[in-house]
Coordinates of C-alpha atoms and ligand atoms in Angstrom, one line a residue:
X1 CA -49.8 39.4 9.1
X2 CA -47.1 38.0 10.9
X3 CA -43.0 38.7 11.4
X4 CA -40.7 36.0 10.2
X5 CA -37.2 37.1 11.4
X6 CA -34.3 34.8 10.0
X7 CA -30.8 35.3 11.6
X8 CA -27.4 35.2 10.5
X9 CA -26.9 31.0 10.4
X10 CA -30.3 31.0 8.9
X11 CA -29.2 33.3 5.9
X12 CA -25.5 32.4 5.7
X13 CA -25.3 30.7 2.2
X14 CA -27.3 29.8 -1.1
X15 CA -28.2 27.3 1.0
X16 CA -29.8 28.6 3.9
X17 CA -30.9 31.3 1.9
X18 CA -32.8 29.0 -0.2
X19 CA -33.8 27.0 3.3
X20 CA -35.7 30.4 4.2
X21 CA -37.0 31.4 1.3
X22 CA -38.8 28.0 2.1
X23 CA -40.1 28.3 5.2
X24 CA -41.6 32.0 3.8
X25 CA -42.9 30.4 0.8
X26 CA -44.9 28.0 3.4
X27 CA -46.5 30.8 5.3
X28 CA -47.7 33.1 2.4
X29 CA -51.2 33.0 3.5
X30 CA -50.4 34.7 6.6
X31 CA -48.9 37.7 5.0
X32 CA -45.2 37.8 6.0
X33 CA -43.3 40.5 6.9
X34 CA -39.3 39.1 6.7
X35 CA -36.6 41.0 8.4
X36 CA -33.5 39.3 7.8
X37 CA -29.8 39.2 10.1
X38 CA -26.5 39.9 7.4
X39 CA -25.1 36.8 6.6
X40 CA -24.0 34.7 9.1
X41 CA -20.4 36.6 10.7
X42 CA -20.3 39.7 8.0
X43 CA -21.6 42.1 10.5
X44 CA -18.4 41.4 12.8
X45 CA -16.1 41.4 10.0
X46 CA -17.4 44.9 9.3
X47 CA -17.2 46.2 12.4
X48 CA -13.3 44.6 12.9
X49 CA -11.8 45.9 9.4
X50 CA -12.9 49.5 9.8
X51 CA -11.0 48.8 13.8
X52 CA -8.3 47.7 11.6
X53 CA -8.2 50.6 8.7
X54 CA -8.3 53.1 12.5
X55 CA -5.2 52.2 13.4
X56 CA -3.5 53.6 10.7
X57 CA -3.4 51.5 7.0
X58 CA -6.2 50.6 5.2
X59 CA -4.4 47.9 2.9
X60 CA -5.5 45.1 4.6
X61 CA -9.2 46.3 5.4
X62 CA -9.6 47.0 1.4
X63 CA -8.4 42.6 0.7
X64 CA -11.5 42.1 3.4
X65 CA -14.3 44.3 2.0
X66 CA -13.2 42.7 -1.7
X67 CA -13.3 39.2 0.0
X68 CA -16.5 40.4 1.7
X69 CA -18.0 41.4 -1.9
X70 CA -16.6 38.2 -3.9
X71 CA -18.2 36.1 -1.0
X72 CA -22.4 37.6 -1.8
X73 CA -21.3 37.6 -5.6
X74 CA -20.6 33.9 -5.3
X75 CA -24.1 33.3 -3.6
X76 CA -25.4 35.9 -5.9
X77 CA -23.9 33.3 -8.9
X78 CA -25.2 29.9 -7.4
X79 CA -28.5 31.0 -6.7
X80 CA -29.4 33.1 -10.1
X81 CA -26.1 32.0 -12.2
X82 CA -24.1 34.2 -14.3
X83 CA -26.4 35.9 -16.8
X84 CA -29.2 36.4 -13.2
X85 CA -27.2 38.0 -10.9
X86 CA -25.8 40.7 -13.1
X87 CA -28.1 43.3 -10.6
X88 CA -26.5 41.8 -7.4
X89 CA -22.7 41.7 -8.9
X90 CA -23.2 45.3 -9.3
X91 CA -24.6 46.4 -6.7
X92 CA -22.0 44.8 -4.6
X93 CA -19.3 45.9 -6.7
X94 CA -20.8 49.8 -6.1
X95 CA -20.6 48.9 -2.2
X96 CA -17.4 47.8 -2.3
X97 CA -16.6 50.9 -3.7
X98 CA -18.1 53.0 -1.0
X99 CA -16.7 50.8 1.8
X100 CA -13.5 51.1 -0.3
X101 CA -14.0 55.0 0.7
X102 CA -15.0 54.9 4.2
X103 CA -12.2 52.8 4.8
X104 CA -9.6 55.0 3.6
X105 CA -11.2 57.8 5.6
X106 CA -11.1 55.8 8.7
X107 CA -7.6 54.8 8.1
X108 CA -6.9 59.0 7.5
X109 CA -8.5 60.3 10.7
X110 CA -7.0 56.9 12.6
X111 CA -10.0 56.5 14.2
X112 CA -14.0 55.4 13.1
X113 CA -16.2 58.3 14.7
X114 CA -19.6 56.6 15.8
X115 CA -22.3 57.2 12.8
X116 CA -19.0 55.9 10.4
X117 CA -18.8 53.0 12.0
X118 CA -22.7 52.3 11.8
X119 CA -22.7 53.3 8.4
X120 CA -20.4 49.9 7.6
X121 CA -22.0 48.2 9.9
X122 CA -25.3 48.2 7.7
X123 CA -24.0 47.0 4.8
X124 CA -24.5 43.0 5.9
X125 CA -28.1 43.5 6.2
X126 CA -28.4 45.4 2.9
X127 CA -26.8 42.6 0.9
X128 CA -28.5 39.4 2.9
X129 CA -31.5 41.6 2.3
X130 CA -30.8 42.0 -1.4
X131 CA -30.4 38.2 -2.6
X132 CA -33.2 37.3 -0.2
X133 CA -35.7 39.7 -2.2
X134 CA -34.4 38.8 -5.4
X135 CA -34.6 35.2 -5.0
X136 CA -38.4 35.5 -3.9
X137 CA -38.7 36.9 -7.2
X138 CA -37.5 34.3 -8.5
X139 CA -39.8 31.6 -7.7
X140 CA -42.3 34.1 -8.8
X141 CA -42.9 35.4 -5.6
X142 CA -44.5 39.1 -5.4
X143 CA -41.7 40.6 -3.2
X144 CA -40.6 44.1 -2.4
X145 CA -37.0 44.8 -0.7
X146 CA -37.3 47.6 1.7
X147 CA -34.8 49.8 3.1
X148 CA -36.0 49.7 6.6
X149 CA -33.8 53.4 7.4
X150 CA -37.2 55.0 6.1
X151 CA -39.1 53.3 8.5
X152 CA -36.6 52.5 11.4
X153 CA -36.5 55.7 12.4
X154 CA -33.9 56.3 15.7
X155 CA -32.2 58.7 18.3
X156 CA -28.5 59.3 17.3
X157 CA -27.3 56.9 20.2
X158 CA -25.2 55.4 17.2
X159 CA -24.3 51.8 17.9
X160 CA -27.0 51.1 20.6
X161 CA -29.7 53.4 19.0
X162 CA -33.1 53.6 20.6
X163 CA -36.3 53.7 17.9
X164 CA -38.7 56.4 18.0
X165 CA -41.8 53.8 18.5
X166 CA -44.0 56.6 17.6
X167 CA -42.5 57.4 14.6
X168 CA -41.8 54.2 13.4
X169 CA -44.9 53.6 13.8
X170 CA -46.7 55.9 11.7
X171 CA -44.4 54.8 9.0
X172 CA -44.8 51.7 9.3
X173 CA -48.0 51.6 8.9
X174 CA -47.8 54.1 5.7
X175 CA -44.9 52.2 4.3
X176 CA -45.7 48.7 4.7
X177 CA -49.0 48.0 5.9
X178 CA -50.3 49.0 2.0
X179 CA -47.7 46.6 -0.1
X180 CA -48.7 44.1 2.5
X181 CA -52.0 44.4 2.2
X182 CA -51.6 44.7 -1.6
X183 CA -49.9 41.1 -1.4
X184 CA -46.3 42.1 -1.4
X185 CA -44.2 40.6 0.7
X186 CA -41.8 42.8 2.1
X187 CA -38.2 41.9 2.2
X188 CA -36.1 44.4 5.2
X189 CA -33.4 44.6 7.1
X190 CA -33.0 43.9 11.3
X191 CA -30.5 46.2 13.1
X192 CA -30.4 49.0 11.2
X193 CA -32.0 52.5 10.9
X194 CA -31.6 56.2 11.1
X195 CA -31.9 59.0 12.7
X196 CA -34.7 61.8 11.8
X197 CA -32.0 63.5 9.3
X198 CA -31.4 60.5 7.6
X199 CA -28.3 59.3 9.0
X200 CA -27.9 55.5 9.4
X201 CA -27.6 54.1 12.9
X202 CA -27.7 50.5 14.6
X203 CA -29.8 48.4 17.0
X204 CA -26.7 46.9 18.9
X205 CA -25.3 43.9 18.2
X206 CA -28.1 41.1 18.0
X207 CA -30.8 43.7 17.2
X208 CA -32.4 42.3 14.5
X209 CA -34.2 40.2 17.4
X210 CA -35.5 43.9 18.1
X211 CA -36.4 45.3 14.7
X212 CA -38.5 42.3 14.3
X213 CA -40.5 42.8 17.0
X214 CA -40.8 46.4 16.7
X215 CA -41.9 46.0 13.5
X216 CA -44.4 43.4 14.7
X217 CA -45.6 45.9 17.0
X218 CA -45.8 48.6 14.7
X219 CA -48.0 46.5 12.4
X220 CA -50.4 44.8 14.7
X221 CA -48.9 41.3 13.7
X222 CA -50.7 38.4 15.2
X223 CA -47.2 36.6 15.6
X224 CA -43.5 37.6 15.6
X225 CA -41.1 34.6 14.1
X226 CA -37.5 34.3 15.5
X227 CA -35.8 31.5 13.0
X228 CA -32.3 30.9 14.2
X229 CA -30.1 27.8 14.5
X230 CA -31.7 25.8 17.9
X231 CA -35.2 24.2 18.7
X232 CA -36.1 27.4 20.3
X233 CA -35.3 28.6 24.0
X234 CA -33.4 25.7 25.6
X235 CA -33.3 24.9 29.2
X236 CA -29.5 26.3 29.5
X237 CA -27.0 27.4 26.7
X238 CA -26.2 24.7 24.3
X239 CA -22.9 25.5 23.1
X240 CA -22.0 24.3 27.4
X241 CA -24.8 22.1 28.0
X242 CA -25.1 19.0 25.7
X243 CA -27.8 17.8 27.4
X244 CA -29.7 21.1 26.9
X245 CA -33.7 20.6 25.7
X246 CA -36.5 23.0 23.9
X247 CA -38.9 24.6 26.2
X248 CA -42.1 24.2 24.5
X249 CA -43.9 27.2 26.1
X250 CA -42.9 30.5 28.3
X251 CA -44.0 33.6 29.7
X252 CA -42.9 37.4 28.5
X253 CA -41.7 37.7 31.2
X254 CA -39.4 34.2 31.6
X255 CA -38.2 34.9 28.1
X256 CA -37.4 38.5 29.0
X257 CA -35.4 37.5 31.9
X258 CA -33.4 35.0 29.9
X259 CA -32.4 37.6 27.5
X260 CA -31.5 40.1 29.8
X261 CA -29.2 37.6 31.5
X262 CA -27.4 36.6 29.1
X263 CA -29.2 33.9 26.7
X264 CA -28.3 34.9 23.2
X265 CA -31.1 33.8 21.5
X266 CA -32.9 37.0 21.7
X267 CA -31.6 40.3 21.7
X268 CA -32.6 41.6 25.6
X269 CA -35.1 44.3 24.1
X270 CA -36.5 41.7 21.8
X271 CA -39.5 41.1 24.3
X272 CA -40.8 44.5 25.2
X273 CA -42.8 45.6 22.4
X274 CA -44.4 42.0 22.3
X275 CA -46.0 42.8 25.5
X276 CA -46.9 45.9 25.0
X277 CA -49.0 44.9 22.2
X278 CA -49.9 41.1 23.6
X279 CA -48.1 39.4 20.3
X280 CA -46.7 35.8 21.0
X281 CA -43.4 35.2 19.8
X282 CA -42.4 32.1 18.6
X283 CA -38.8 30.7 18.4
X284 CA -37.9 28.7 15.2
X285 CA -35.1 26.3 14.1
X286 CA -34.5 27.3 10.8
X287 CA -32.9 23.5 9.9
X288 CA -35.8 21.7 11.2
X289 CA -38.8 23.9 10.4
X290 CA -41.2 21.1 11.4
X291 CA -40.1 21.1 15.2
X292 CA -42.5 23.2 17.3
X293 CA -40.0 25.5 19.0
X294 CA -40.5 28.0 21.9
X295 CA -44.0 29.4 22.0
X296 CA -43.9 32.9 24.3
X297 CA -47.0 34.4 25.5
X298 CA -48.7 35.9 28.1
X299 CA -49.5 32.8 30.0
X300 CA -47.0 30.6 29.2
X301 CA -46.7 27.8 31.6
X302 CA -47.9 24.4 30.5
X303 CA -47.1 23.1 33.5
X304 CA -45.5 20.5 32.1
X305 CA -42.1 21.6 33.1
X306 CA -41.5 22.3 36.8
X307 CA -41.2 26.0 38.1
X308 CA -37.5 26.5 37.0
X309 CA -37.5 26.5 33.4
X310 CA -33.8 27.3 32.2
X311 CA -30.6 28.4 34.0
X312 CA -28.6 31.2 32.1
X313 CA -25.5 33.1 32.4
X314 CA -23.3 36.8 31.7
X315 CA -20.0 36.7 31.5
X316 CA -17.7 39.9 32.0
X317 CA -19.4 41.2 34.5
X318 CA -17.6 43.8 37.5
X319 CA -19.1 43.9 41.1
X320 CA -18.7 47.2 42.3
X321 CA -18.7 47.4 46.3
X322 CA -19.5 50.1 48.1
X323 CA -19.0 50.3 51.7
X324 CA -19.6 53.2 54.4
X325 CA -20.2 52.8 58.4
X326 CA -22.1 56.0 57.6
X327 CA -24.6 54.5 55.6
X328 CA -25.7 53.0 58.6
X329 CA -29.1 54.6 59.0
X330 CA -28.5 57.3 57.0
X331 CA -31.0 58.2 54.9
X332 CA -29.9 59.3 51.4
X333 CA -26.9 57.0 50.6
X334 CA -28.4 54.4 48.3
X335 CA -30.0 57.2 46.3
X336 CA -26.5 58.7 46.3
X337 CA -25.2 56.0 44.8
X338 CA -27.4 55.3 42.3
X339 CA -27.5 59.0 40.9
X340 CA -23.3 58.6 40.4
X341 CA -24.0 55.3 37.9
X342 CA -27.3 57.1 37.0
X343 CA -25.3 60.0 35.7
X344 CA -23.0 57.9 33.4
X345 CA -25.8 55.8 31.8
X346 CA -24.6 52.2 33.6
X347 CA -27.5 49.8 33.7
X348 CA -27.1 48.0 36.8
X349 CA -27.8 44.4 36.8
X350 CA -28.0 43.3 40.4
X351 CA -28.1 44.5 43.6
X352 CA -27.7 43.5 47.0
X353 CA -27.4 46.0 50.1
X354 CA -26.5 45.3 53.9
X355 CA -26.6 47.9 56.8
X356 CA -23.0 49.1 56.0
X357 CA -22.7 48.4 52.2
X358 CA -24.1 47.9 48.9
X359 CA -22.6 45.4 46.0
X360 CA -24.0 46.3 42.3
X361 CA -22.8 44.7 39.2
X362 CA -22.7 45.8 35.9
X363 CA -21.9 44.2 32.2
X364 CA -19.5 46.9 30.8
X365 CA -16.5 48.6 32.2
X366 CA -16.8 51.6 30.4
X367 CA -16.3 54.7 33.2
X368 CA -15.9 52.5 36.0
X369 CA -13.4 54.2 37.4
X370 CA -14.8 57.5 37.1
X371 CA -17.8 55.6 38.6
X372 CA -15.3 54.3 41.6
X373 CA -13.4 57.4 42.0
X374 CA -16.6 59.5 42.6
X375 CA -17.8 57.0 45.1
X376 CA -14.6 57.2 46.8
X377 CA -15.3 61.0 47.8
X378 CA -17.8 59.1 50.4
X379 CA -17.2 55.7 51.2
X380 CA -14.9 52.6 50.6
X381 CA -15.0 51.1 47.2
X382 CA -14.1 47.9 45.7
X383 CA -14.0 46.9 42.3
X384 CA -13.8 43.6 41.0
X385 CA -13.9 41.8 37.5
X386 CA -14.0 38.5 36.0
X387 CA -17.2 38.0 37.3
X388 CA -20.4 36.0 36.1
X389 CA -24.1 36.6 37.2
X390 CA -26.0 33.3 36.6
X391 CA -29.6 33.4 36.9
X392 CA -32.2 30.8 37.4
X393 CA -35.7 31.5 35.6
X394 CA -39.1 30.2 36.2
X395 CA -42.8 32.0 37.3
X396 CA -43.6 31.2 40.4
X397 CA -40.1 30.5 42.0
X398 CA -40.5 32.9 44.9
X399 CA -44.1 31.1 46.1
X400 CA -42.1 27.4 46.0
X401 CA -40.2 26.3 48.9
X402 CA -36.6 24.6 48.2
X403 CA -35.8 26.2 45.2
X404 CA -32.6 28.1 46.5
X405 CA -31.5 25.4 48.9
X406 CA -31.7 23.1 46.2
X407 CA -29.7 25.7 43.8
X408 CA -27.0 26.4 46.8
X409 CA -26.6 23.0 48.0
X410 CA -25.8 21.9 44.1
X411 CA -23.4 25.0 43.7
X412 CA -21.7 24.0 47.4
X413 CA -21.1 20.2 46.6
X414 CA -19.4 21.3 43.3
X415 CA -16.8 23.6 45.4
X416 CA -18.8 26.8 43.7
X417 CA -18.5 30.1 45.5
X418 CA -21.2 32.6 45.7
X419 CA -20.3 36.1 46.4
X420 CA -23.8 37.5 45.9
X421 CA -27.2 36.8 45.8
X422 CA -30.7 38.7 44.3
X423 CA -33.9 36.8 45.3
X424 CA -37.4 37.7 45.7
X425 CA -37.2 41.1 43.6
X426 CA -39.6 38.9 41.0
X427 CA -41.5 36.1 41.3
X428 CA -39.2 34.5 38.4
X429 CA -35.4 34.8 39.1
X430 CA -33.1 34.0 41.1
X431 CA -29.5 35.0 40.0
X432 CA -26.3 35.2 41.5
X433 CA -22.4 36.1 41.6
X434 CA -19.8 33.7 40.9
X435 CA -16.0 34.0 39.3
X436 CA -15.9 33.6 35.9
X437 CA -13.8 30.6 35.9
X438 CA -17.1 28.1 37.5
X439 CA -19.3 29.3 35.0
X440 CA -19.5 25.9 33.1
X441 CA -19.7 23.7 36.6
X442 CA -22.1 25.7 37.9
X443 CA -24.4 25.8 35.2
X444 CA -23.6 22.2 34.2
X445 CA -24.2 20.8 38.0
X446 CA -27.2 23.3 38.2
X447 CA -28.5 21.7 34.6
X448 CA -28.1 18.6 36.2
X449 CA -29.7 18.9 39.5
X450 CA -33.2 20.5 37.7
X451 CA -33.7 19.1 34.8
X452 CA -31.6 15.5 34.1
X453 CA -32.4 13.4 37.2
X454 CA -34.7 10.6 36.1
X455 CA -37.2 13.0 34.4
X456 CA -38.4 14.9 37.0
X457 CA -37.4 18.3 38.5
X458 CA -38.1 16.9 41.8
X459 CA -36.0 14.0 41.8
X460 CA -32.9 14.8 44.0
X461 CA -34.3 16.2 47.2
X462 CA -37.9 14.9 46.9
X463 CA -38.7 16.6 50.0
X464 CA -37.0 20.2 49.5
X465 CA -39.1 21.9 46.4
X466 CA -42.8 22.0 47.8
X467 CA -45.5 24.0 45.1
X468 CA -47.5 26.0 46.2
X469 CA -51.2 25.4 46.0
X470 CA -53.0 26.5 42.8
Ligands
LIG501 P1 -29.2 34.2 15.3 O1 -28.0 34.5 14.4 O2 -30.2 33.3 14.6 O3 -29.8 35.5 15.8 P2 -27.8 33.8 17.7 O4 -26.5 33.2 17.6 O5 -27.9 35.2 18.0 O6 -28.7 33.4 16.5 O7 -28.6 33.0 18.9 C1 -28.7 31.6 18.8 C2 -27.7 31.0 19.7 O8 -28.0 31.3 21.1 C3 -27.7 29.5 19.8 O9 -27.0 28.9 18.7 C4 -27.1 29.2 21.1 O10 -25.8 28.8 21.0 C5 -27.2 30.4 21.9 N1 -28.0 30.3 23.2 C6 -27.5 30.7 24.4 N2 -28.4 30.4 25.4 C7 -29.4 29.8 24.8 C8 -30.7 29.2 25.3 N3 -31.0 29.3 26.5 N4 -31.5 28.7 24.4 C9 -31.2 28.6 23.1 N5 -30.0 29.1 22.5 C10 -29.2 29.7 23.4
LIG502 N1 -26.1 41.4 12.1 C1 -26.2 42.0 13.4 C2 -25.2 41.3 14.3 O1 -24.5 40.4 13.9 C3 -27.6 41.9 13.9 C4 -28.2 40.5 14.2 O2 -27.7 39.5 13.6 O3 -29.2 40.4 14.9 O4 -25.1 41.7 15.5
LIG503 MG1 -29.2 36.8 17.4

């Protein structure tokens, strides 16, 4: 069997819905599972109307859930007019009641306490989830909808839950592996799931990504399908880089760099249980189903692009400095450190030390200054934001010469200042710290340099970049 994983573009109207329901129809033979995004921009609507009902009224948020409702009844209408989507209108009419509630609640206690707010969150995915199903019916496919909170099943870390693999799964396989086998195809929701009591949590934002590969993973699928709204993995973000082209073939671990640093396309956890159970991922554009997309696998060079295969970026990033003339040769300090952000839960993204300080960034501000203050107690500590980490991917980057010089000389004609550099801790990264303000130039210039002169990644210093023998 395989995962076909549509997102929000790639479910957004009748049309796209009828698009995918396409591209499933197509792969039939290979037993799809489909785990499908809400409807392209629901799930932030959600999330912002119950922020609106928290601050006090719940008049407005009310208008939006019945807009909300009237917008999958009117793609409930073109795709099974009026006398076949009776089901759907009613259904959505029930949820708009129970938002309806929620809401009110929210706008009582003036504020959404975490499992609320995941609770409306889940309501996109139930309703892209529903037409989906239904219209596989429809052409007379056998289809089941799911409710993936039976399978899906999560810690209580509501809003960035982590799945119980385990558990999910042993359910997977009792829950889907039969109707799949039996020739259903099963119809589910990404991002959403619950925790052992039943209570309805979420992925984070972009999890579907996740679910799908879980699930893949659960299931022993022989592929996992990510059909979104690009060729696939591009060489740099295309929403800044016109010029931007489909990598036809990466490694886990290339891909799970990118997503980690910032490239949307995938969810960061999207590539883990992939390669734990060896399952190649393949990214899709849902518009042009025919174009071979991003094929991710163990061994995915081709060699047919040079070592650097796309340049990424994070915005909103904070480098925290932290600077003692004790630490010099003291033994103890970094640990130190670390056990402060360890004991709030910050991720740390890079790192850089020196004998009298240590710079770490992170992607959130949320208890920095506790963070800071604690650090204070022992050293001097700068904080600073508005910061970008930009990372350059590609296996086999630390064994080439001229990689950096080429990357610094680029970033030093265009007038861009780096304040901090991570190389070498892999073979395929090389990221750094610039102000948030030179994102574009430096990724643009950077684009430029690697992958637009004359064809060849070699082109502008033809001497710098030597590859190591094979
Ligand atoms: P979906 O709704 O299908 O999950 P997303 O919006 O989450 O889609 O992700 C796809 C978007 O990711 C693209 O439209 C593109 O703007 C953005 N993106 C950022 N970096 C990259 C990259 N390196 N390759 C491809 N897409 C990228
Ligand atoms: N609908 C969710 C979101 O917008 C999950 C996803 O699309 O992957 O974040
Ligand atoms: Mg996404």
């Amino acid at each position: 069997m395989i995962v076909m994983k549509f997102g929000g573009t790639s479910v957004q109207d009748a049309a796209a819905l009828r698009n995918a329901s396409q591209i499933v129809m197509k792969n039939l033979t290979r037993r799809p599972l489909v785990v499908l995004s809400a409807c392209a921009g629901v799930t932030t609507e959600l999330l912002s109307m119950a922020e609106e009902a928290a601050s006090g009224s719940a008049t407005g948020s009310r208008l939006r859930i019945s807009e909300l409702r009237r917008r999958h009844g009117m793609i409930a209408l073109e795709l099974f007019g009026v006398s076949g989507s009776h089901d759907c209108i009613e259904r959505f009419r029930e949820d708009e009641e129970a938002l309806k509630r929620i809401i009110d609640g929210i706008a009582v206690l003036g504020e959404i306490p975490p499992r609320i707010l995941d609770q409306v969150a889940s309501y996109g995915e139930l309703w892209s989830t529903f037409l989906f199903a239904k219209l596989l019916g429809e052409h007379g496919v056998p289809a089941k909808w799911l409710d993936i909170r039976q399978v899906m099943t999560t810690d209580d870390n509501f809003s960035q839950a982590s799945p119980l693999l385990d558990t999910v799964k042993e359910k997977a396989q009792e829950v889907v592996k039969p109707s799949a086998e039996g020739g259903l195809t099963v119809i589910t929701q990404g991002y959403i799931g619950a925790t052992r009591d039943g209570r309805t949590t979420t992925l984070g934002r972009g999890g579907s990504d996740y679910s799908a590969a879980i699930l893949g993973a659960a299931l022993g699928a022989e592929e996992i399908q990510i059909w979104t709204d690009v060729d696939g993995i591009l060489t740099a973000d295309p929403s800044i880089i016109e010029a931007a082209r489909p990598i036809e073939r990466m490694s886990f671990l290339e891909a799970s760099e990118l997503a980690y640093f910032g490239a949307r396309v995938l969810h960061p956890s999207t590539i883990l249980p992939a390669i734990k159970s060896n399952i190649p991922v393949r990214v899709l554009n849902s518009k042009k189903p025919a174009s071979v997309g991003t094929l991710i696998q163990n061994n995915g060079t081709n060699g047919q692009n040079g070592v650097v295969k796309s340049i990424t970026y994070k915005e909103g990033i904070t480098v925290v400095t932290v600077q003692s003339t004790r630490m010099l040769l003291a033994h103890g300090f970094l640990a130190r450190v670390f056990a402060i952000f360890e004991r709030y839960k910050k991720s740390i993204d890079v790192v850089a030390t020196s004998e009298v300080g240590i710079s770490i960034t992170v992607d959130r501000n949320d208890h920095i200054e506790a963070i800071a203050s604690e650090l204070q107690e022992f050293a001097e500590v700068r904080v600073e934001q508005g910061k970008a980490v930009v990372c350059v991917v590609g296996e086999g980057m630390k064994r080439t010469k001229g990689i950096a010089g080429r990357v610094f000389c680029t970033l030093g004609d265009a007038d861009v200042n780096v304040e901090l550099i991570s190389h070498g801790g892999s073979d395929i990264n090389l990221t750094f710290v610039i102000d948030e303000s030179q994102i574009e130039l430096a990724v643009e210039k950077l684009h430029s340099e690697f992958f637009q002169h004359s064809g060849s990644q070699h082109a502008r210093r033809p001497s710098a970049e030597k590859h190591p023998s094979p």
